[in-house]
Coordinates of C-alpha atoms and ligand atoms in Angstrom, one line a residue:
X1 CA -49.3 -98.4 1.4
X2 CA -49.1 -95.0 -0.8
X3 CA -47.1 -92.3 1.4
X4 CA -48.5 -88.9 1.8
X5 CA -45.9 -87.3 -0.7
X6 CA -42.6 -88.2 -2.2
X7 CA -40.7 -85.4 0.4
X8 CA -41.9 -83.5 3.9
X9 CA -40.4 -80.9 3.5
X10 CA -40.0 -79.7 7.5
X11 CA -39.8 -75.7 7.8
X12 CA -41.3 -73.1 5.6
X13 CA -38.3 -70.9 5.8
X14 CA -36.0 -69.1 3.1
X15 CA -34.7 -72.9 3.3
X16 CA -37.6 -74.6 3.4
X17 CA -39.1 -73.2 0.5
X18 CA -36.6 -73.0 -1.3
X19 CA -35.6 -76.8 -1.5
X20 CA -39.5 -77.4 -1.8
X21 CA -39.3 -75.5 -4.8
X22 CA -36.2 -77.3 -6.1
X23 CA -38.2 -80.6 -5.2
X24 CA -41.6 -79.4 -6.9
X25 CA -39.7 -78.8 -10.2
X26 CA -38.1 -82.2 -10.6
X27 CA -41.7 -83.6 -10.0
X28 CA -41.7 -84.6 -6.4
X29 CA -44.9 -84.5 -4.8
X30 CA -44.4 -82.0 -1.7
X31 CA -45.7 -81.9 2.0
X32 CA -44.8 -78.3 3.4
X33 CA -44.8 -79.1 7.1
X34 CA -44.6 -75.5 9.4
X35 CA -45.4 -74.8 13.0
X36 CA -46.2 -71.4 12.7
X37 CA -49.2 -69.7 11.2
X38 CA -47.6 -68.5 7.6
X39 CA -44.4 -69.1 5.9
X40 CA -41.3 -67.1 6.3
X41 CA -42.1 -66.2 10.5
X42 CA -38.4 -67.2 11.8
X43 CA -35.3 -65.9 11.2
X44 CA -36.3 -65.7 7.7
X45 CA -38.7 -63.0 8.5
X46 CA -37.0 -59.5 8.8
X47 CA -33.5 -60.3 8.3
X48 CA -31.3 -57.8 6.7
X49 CA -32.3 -58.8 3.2
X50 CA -29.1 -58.9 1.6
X51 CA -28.2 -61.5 -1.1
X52 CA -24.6 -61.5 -0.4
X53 CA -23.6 -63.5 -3.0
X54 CA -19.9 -61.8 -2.8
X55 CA -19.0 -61.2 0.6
X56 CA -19.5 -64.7 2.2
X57 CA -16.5 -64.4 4.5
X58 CA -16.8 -67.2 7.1
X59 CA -17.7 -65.9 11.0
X60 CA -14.3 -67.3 12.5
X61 CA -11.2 -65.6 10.8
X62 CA -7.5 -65.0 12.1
X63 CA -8.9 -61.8 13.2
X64 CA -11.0 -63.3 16.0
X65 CA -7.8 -63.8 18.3
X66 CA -7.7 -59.8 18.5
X67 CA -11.3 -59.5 19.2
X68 CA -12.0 -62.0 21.4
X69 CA -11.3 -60.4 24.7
X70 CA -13.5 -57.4 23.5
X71 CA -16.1 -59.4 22.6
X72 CA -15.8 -61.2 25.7
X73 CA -15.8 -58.6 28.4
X74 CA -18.8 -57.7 26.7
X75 CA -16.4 -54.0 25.4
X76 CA -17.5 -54.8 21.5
X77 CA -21.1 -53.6 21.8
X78 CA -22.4 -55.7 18.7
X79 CA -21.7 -59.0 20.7
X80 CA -22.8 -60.5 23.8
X81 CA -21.8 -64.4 24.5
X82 CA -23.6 -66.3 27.2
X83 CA -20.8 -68.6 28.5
X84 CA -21.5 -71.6 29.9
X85 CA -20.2 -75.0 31.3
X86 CA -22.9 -77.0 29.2
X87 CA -20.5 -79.6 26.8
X88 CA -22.5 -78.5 23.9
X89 CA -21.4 -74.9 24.3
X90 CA -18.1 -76.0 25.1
X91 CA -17.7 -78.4 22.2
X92 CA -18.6 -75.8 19.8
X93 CA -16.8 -72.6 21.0
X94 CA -13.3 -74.8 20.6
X95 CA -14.9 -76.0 17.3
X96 CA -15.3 -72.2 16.5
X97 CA -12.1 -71.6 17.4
X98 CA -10.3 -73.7 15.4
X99 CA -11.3 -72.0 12.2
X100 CA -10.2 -69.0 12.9
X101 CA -6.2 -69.6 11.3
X102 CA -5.6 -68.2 8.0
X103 CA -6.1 -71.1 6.1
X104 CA -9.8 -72.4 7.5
X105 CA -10.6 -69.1 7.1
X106 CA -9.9 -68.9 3.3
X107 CA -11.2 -72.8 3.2
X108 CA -14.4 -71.7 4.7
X109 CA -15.0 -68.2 2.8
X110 CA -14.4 -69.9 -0.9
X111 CA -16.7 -73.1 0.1
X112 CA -19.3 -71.0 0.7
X113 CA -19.0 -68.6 -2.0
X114 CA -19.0 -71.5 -4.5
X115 CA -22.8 -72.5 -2.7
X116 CA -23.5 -68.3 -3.0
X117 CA -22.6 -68.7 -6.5
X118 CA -24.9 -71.7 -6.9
X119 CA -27.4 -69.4 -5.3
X120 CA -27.3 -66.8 -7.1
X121 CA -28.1 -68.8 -10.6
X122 CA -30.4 -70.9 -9.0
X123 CA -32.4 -68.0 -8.0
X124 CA -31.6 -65.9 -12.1
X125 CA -33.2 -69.4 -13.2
X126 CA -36.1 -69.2 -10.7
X127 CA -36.9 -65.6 -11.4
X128 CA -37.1 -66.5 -15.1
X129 CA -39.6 -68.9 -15.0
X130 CA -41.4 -67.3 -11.9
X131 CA -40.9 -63.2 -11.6
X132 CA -41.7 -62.8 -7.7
X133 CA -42.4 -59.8 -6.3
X134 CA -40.2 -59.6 -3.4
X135 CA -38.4 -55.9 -3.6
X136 CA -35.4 -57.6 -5.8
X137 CA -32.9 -55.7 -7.0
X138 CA -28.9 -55.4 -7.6
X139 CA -28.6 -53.2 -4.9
X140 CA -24.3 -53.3 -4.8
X141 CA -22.8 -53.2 -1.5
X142 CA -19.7 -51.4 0.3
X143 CA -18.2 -52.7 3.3
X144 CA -16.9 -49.7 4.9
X145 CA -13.8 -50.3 6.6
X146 CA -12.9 -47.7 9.8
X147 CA -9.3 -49.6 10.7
X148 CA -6.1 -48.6 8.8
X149 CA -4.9 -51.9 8.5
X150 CA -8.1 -53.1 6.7
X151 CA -6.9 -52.6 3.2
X152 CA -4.2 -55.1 2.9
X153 CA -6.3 -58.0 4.4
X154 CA -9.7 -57.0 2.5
X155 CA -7.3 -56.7 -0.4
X156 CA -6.1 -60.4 0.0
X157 CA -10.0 -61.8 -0.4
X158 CA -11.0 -59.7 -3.0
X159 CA -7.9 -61.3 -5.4
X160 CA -8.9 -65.0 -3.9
X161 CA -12.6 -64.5 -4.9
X162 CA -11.2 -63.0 -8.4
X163 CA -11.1 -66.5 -10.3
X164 CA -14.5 -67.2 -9.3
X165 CA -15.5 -64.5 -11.4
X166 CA -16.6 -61.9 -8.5
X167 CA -16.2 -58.4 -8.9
X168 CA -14.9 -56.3 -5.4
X169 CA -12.9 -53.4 -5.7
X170 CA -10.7 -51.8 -3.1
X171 CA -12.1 -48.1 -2.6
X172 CA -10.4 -44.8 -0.9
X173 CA -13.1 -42.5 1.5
X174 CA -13.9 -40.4 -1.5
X175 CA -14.0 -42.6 -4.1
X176 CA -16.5 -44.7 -1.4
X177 CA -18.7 -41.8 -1.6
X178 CA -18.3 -40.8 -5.0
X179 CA -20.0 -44.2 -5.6
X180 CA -22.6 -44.0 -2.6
X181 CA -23.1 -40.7 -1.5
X182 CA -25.0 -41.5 2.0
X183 CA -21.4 -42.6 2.7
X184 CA -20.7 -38.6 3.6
X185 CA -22.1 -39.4 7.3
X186 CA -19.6 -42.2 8.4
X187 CA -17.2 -40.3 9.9
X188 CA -13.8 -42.4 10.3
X189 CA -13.8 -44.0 7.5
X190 CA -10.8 -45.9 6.0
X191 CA -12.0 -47.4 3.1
X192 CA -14.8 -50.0 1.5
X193 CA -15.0 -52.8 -0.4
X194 CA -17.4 -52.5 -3.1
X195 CA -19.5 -55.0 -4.6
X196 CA -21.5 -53.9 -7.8
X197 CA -23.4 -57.4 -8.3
X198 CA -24.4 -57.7 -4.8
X199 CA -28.3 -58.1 -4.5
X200 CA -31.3 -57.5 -1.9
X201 CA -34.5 -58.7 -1.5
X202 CA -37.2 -59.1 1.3
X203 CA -37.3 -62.9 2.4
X204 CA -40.8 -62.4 4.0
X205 CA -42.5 -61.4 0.7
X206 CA -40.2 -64.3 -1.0
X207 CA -41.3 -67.2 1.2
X208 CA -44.9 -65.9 0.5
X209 CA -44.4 -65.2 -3.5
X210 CA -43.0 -68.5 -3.7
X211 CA -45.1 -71.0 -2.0
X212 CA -48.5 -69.5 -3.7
X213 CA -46.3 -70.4 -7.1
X214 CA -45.8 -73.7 -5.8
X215 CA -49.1 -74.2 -4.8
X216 CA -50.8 -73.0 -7.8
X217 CA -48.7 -75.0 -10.0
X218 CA -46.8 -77.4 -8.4
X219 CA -49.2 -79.1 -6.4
X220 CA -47.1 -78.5 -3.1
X221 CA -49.5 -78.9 -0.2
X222 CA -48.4 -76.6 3.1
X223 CA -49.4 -77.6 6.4
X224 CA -49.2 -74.9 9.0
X225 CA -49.7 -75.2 12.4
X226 CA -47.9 -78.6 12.4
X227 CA -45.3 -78.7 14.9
X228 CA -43.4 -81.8 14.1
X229 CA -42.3 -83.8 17.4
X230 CA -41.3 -87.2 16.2
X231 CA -39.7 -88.9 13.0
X232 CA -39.3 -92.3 12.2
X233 CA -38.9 -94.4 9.5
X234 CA -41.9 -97.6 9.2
X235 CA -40.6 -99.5 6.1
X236 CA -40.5 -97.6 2.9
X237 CA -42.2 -94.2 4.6
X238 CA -41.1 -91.7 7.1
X239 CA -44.2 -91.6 9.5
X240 CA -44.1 -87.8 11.0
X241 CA -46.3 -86.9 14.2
X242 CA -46.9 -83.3 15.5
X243 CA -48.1 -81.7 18.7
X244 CA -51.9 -82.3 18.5
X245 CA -51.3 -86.6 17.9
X246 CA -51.6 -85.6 13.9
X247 CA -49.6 -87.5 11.4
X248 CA -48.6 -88.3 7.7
X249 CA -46.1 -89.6 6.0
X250 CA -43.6 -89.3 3.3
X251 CA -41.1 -91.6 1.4
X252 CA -38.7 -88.9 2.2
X253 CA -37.6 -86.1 4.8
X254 CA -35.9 -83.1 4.0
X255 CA -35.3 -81.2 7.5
X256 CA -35.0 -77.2 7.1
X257 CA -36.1 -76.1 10.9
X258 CA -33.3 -73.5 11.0
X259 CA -32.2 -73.2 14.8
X260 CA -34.6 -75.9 16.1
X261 CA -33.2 -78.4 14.1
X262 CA -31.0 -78.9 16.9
X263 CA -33.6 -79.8 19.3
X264 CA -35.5 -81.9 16.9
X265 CA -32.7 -83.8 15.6
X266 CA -31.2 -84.7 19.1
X267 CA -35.0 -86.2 19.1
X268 CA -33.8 -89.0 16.2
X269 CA -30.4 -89.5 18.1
X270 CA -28.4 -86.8 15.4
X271 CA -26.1 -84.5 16.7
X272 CA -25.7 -81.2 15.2
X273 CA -22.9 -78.5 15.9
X274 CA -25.7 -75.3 15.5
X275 CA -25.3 -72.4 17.8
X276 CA -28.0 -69.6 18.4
X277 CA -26.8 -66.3 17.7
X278 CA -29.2 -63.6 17.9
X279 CA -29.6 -60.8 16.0
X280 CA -32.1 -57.9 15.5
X281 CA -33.1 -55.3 13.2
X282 CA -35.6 -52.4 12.5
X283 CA -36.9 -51.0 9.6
X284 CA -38.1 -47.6 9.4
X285 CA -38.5 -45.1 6.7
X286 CA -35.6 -43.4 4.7
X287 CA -33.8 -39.8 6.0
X288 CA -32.9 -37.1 4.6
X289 CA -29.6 -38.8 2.6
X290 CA -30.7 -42.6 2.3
X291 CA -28.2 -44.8 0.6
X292 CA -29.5 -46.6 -2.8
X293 CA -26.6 -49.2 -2.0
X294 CA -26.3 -51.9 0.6
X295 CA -23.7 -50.9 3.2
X296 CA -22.3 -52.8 6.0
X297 CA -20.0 -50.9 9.1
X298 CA -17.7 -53.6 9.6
X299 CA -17.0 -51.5 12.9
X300 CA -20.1 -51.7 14.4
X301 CA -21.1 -55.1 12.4
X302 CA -24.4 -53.6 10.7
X303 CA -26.5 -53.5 7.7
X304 CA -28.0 -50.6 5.8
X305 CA -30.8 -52.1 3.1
X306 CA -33.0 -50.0 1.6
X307 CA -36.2 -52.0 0.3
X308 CA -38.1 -49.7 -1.4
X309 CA -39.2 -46.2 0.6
X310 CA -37.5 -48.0 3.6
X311 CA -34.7 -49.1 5.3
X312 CA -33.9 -52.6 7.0
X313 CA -31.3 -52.0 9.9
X314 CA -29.8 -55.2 11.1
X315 CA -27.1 -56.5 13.3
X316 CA -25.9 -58.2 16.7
X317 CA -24.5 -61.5 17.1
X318 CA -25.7 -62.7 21.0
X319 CA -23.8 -66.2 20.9
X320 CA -25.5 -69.0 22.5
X321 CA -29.2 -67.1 23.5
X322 CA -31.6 -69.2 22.1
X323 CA -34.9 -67.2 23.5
X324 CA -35.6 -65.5 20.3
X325 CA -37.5 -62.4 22.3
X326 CA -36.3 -59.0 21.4
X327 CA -34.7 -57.2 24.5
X328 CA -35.7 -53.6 24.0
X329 CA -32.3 -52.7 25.5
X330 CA -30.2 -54.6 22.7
X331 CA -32.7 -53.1 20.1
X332 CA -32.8 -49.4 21.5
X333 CA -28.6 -50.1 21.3
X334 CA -29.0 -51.0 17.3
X335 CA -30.9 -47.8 16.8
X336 CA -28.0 -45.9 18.8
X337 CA -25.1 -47.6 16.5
X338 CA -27.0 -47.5 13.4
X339 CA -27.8 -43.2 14.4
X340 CA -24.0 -43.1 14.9
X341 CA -22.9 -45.2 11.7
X342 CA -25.3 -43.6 9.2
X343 CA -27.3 -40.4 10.8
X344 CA -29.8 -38.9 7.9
X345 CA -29.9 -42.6 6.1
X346 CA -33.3 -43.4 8.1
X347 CA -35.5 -41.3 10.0
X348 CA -34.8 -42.9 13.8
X349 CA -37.7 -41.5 15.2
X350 CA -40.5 -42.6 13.0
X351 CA -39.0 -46.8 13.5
X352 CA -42.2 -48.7 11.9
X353 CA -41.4 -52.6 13.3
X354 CA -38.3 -53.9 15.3
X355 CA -37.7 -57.7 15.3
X356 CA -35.4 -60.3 16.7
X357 CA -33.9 -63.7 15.2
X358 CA -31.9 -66.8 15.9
X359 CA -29.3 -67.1 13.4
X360 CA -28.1 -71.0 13.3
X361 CA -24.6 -70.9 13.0
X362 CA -22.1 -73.7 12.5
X363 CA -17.9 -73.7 13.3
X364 CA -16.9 -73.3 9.6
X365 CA -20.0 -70.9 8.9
X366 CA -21.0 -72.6 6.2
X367 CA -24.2 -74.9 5.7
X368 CA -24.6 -78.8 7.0
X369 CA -26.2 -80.5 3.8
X370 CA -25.6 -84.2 3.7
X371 CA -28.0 -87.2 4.0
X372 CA -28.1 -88.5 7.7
X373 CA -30.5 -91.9 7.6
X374 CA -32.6 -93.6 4.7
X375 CA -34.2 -91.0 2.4
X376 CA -32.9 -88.3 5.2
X377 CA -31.5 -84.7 4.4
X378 CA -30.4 -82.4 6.6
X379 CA -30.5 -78.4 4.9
X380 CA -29.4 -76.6 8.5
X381 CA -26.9 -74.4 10.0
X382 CA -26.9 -71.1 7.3
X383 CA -25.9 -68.9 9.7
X384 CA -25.6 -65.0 8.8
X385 CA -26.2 -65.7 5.7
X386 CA -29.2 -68.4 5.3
X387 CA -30.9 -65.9 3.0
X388 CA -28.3 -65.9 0.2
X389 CA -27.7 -69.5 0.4
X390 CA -31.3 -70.6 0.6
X391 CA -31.6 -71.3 -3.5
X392 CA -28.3 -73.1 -3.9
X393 CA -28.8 -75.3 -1.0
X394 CA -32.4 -76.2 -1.8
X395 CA -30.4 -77.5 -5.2
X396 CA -28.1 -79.8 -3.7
X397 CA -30.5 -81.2 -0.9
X398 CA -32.9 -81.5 -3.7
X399 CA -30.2 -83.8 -5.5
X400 CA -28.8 -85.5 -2.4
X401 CA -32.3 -86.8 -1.9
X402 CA -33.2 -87.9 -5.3
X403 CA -29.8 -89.3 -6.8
X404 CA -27.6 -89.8 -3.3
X405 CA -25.0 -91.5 -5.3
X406 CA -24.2 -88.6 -7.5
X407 CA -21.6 -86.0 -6.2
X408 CA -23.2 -82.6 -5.3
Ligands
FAD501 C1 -30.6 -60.0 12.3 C2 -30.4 -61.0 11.2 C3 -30.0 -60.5 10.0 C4 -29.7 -61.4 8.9 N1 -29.4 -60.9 7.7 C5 -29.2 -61.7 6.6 C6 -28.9 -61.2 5.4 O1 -28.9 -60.0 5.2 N2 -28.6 -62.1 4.4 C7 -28.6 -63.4 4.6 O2 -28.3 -64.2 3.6 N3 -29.0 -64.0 5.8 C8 -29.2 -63.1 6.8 N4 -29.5 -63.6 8.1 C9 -29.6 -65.1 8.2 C10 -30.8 -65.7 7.7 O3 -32.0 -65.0 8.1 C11 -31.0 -67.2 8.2 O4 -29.8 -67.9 8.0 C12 -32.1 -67.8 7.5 O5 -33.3 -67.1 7.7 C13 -32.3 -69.3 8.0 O6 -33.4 -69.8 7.3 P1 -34.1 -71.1 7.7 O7 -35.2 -71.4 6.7 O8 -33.1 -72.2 7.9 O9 -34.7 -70.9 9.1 P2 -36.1 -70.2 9.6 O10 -36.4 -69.0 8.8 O11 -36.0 -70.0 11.0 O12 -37.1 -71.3 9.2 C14 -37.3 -72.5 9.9 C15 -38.7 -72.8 10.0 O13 -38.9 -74.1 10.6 C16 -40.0 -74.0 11.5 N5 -39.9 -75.1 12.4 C17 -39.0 -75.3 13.4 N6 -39.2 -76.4 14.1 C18 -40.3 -77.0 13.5 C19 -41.0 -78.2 13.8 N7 -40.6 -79.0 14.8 N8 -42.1 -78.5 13.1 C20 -42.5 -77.7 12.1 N9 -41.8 -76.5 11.8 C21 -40.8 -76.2 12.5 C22 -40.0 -72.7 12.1 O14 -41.2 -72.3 12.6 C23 -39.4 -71.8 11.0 O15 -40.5 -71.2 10.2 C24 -29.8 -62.8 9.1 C25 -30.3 -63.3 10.4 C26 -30.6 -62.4 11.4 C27 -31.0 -62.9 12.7

């Protein structure tokens, strides 16, 4: 019997598409399999649009040890963490915990700046063939630094990302703004990182973009409205059922569900270490002093994009709340932060949409992409940074699938 397509490709995601796309081009015929109504409606949708392909510094660092009664007592306003008995929760915290010395740390950073790197030419190759309208640009980014002892540690990753060929400079409060005027409104600061090749782009319009592209000409077929609830392999095929008793199949399965892998995967008997950590934004239009730049407050853990004649405000990491709701009072306390951080970069009274996301997050921060059965990949667990890693990893699924004896 003839299988639906070569690879079901399960989400329709940043990740999703992205390894569908890297699928498409090596001649695979491709089944786009999505619950929701469109592509790009998860955390892909409105997240804070920044292609960090410089600053990829893994979640758990030495620096975690200091924060973590702050972050615990619920005193570090950008966190919340939902504790819990549940050995899941327990397994991964201590998981989480163990990365945090100095040399996981460093481990974890470079590994996933090498995938960032990936990233970034996968996407320069992509864009070539393909220009997508998505609001992409080379933005640059400072991380503005408020603590005085910020300088010698920032300096320490900037010269281990330096033989990978990324360009970060150490910068002084007015050399910050010199480069970045809008900086003039964050009061404290001690210093930023800047990052001229950083790049931004809204992962909505990319998802969209893309799939028409590979549906015009790749012959990728997208199913929405199929909410995949059981997987199993009948000889040579992956037979795949959804909600409504629906079902097709495909020689292979590429899974890309972002946070609800978890749940679906501990349907096939596969554990995987992801943990749901929320996070929201708002975008609304520019102020009176808007930056051109991406900035992140380290401080206050946010992000400042500006995506045309508006800016994307996102941040908060709620550990372990898996409801992906926005609670207006976690939002309305983004929009205080982000008024305190940057005041004339947006106008905070004119906010045009707010939105909330489940960011899935492994220990090391970095990606889980590895085969887990016969013709089985696993593209899961990107984290804060699922967007920037989206192109890279679709690359190395894409190859895991097709040649699995091959090193990635
Ligand atoms: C506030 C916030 C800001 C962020 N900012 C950035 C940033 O600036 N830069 C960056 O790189 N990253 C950022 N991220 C992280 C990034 O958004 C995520 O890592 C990324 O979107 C994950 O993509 P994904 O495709 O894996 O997941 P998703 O976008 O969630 O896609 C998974 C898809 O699978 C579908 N699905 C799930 N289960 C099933 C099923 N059973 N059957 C069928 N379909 C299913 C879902 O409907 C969904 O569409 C941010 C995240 C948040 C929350």
């Amino acid at each position: 019997m003839h299988a639906d397509a070569d690879v079901a490709v399960i989400g329709a995601g940043v990740v999703g598409i992205a390894t569908a796309w890297a699928l498409a081009r090596r001649g695979q015929r491709v089944l786009l399999l999505e619950r929701a109504a469109g592509p790009g409606l998860g955390t892909s949708f409105a997240n804070g649009a920044q292609l960090s392909y410089a600053y990829t510094d893994a979640m758990a660092s030495p620096a975690l040890w200091k924060q973590l009664p702050a972050m615990l007592s619920g005193r570090d306003a950008a966190f919340r963490v939902r504790p819990s008995l549940a050995p899941h929760f327990l397994g991964w915290g201590l998981a989480f915990l163990r990365n945090a010395t100095t040399a996981r740390y460093r481990r974890n950073t470079l590994a996933t700046l090498e995938l960032a790197l990936e990233s970034k030419a996968a996407m320069d190759a992509l864009l070539a063939r393909h220009p997508i309208d998505f609001q992409h640009r080379v933005a640059g980014k400072l991380h503005v630094y408020y603590d005085a002892d910020a300088q010698p540690k920032a300096r320490t990753m900037i010269e281990a990302k330096r033989p990978f060929g990324v360009r970060q400079e150490w910068l002084s409060p007015e050399q910050a703004i010199a480069m970045e005027p809008a900086l003039v409104g964050a009061r404290g600061m001690a210093g930023a990182v800047y990052s001229p090749d950083e790049e931004a782009g809204d992962p909505w319009r990319f998802c969209t973009g893309l799939l028409e592209v590979l549906q015009a000409e790749y012959g990728v077929q997208a199913r929405f409205g199929f909410d995949l609830r059981d997987a199993r392999r009948e000889g040579a095929h992956w037979r795949l059922h959804d909600a409504n008793g629906d079902s097709v199949s495909a020689a292979r399965l590429a899974v890309c569900a972002g946070i609800d892998s978890h749940a679906l995967l501990r349907g096939m008997g596969i554990a995987s270490p992801l943990m749901a950590v929320k996070g929201y934004s708002f975008t609304a239009p520019c102020g009176a002093n808007p930056p051109a730049a991406s900035i992140t407050d380290t401080a206050r853990k946010l992000v400042f994009c500006r995506l045309g004649e508006r800016i994307r405000v996102a941040g908060l990491a709620d550990l372990n709340h898996w409801d992906p709701q926005p609670d207006p009072a976690r939002l309305a306390h983004l929009v205080a932060m982000a008024a305190e951080s940057l005041p004339d970069a947006a106008d905070y009274s004119l906010i045009e949409s707010h939105w909330a996301g489940l960011r899935p997050v492994t220990p090391q921060s970095s990606p889980i992409l590895r085969l887990a059965g016969d013709g089985l990949a696993l593209n899961i667990g990107h984290g804060m940074l699922g967007w920037t890693l989206a192109m890279g990893s679709g690359e190395r699924v894409a190859r895991l699938l097709l040649e699995p004896s091959r090193p990635t």
